[in-house]
C-alpha atoms as one frame of an Amber mdcrd trajectory, in Angstrom:
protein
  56.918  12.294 -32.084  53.905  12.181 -34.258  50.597  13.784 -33.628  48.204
  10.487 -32.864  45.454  12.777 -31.227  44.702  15.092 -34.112  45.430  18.405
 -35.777  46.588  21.484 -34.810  45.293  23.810 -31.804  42.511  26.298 -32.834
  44.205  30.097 -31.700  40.603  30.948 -30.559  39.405  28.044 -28.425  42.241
  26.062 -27.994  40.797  23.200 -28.852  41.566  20.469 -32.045  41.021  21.540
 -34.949  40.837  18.553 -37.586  41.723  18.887 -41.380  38.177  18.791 -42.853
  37.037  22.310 -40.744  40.832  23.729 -40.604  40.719  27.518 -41.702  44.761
  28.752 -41.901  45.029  32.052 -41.065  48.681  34.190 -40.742  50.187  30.528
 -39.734  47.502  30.106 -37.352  44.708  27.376 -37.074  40.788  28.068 -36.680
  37.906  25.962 -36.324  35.522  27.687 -39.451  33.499  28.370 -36.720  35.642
  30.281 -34.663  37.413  31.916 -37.419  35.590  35.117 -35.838  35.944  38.941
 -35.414  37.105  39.429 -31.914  34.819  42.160 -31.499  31.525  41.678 -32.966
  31.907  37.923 -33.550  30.849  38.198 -37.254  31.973  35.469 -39.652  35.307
  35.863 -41.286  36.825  35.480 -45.488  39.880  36.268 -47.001  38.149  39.286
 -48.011  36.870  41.396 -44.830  39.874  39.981 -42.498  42.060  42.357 -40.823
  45.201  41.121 -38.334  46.600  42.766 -35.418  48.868  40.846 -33.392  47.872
  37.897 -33.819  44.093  39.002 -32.928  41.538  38.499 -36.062  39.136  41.519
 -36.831  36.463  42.181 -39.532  37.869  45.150 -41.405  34.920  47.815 -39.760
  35.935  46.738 -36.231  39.490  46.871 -36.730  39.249  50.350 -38.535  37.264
  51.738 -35.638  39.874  50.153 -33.195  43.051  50.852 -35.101  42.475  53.298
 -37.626  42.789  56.759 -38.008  40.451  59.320 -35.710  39.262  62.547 -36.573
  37.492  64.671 -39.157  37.085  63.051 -42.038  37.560  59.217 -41.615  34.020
  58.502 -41.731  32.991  55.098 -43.376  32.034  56.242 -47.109  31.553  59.125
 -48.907  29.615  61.250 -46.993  29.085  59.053 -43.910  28.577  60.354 -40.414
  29.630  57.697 -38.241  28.407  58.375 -34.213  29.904  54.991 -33.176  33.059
  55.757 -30.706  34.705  52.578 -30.294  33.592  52.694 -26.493  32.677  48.821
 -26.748  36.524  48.436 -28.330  37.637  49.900 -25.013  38.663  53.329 -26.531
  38.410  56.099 -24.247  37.130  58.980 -25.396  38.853  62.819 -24.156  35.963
  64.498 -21.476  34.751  67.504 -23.614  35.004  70.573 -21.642  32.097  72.103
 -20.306  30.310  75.222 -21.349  32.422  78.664 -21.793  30.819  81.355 -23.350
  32.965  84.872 -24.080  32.342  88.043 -24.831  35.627  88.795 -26.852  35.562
  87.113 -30.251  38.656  88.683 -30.682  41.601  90.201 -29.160  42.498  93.342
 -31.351  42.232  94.551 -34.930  45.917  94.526 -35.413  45.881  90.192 -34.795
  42.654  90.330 -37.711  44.374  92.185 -39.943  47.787  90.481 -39.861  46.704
  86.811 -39.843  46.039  86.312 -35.949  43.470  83.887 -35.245  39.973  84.749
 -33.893  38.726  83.019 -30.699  35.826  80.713 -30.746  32.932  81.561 -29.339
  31.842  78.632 -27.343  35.630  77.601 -26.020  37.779  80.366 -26.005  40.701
  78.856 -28.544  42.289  80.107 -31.474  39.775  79.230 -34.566  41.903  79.352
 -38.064  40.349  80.177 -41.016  39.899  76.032 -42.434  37.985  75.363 -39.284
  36.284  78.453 -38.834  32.115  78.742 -39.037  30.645  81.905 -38.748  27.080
  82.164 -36.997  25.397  84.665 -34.776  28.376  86.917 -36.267  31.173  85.346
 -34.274  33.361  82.610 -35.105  32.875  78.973 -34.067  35.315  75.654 -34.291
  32.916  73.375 -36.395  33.342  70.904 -32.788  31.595  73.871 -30.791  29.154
  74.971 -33.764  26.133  73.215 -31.323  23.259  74.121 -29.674  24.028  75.736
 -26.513  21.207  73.492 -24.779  21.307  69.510 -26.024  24.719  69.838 -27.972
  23.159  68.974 -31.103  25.489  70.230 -34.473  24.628  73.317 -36.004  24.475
  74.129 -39.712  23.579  77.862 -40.676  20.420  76.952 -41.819  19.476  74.923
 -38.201  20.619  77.390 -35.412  19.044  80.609 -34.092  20.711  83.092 -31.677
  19.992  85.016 -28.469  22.018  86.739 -26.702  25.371  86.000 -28.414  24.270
  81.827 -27.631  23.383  79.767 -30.811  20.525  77.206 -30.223  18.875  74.684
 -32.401  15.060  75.083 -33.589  13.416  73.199 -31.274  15.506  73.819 -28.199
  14.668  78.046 -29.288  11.268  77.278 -29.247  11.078  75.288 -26.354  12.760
  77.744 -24.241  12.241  81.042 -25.655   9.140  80.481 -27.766   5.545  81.593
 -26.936   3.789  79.736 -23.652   0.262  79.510 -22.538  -2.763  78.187 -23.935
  -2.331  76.244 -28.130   0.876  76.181 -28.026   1.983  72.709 -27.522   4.440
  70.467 -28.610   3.134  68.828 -31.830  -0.230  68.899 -33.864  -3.129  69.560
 -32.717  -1.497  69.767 -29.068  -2.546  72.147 -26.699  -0.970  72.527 -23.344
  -1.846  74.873 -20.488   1.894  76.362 -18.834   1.687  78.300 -15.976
């Protein structure tokens, strides 16, 4: 029976689409204008498309979605990407609180015959590709953060007391000099009591 009323049925809105604003897409129909990533509804080519069962994705969104997690699957050469995918409806493991220990290691015998260290912050085995030294203990480059706002470490950024690693400001907030000039930026002075 032929089609009197139109085209095809856009896969996004469900509606006509007609011939002169027809984008074809994986044997699907789009109106141009809702030939859109599902995600964050940016405009869509043949060039930054990305297709996952039957759902169309700019090639970002998808990757964040879809992709692989981890270390090292940042977005370009030497990208640090913060974004989660919480808005893609990826849930994210709860990070264990807090657990500081006193035994870096269990003997001298597991050192010297290839046993692993424990981390200093959670307690696990820390081999030697993801092991950071600082405050003279080892650290999994996850727990290498400030004890206080969880901000990364790098060697040159942390400072230690008793066996905890801080950042610079968080030291100084907490541990530096109080009273009278020594405020929090220049030219600041604050009386603590």
């Amino acid at each position: 029976m032929p089609n009197w009323g139109g085209g095809n049925k856009c896969a996004s809105c469900r509606g006509t689409v007609y011939h002169a604003e027809e984008v074809q897409c994986d044997g699907l129909s789009f109106h141009k204008c809702c030939f859109l990533c599902l995600v964050c509804r940016k405009g869509l080519d043949s060039t930054t498309l990305a297709i996952h069962d039957q759902e169309i994705y700019c090639k970002s969104c998808y990757g964040k979605k879809y992709g692989p997690k981890g270390y090292g699957y940042g977005q370009g050469a030497g990208t640090l990407n913060m974004d989660r995918g919480e808005r893609l409806g990826i849930k994210q493991p709860q990070t264990q609180s807090h657990r500081p220990t006193t035994n870096p290691n269990p003997s001298k015998f597991a050192q010297k015959f290839g046993g692993s260290e424990k981390c200093s912050r959670c307690g696990d085995s820390v081999y030697a590709a993801e092991r950071i030294m600082g405050a003279g203990k080892p650290w999994h480059k996850n727990c290498f953060r400030c004890a206080k706002c969880g901000k990364s470490l790098e060697s040159t950024t942390q400072t230690e007391k008793e066996g905890e690693i801080y950042c610079k400001a968080c030291y100084a907030k907490n541990f530096g000099p109080k009273g009278f000039g020594y405020g929090q930026g220049a030219g600041a002075l604050v009386h603590a009591q």
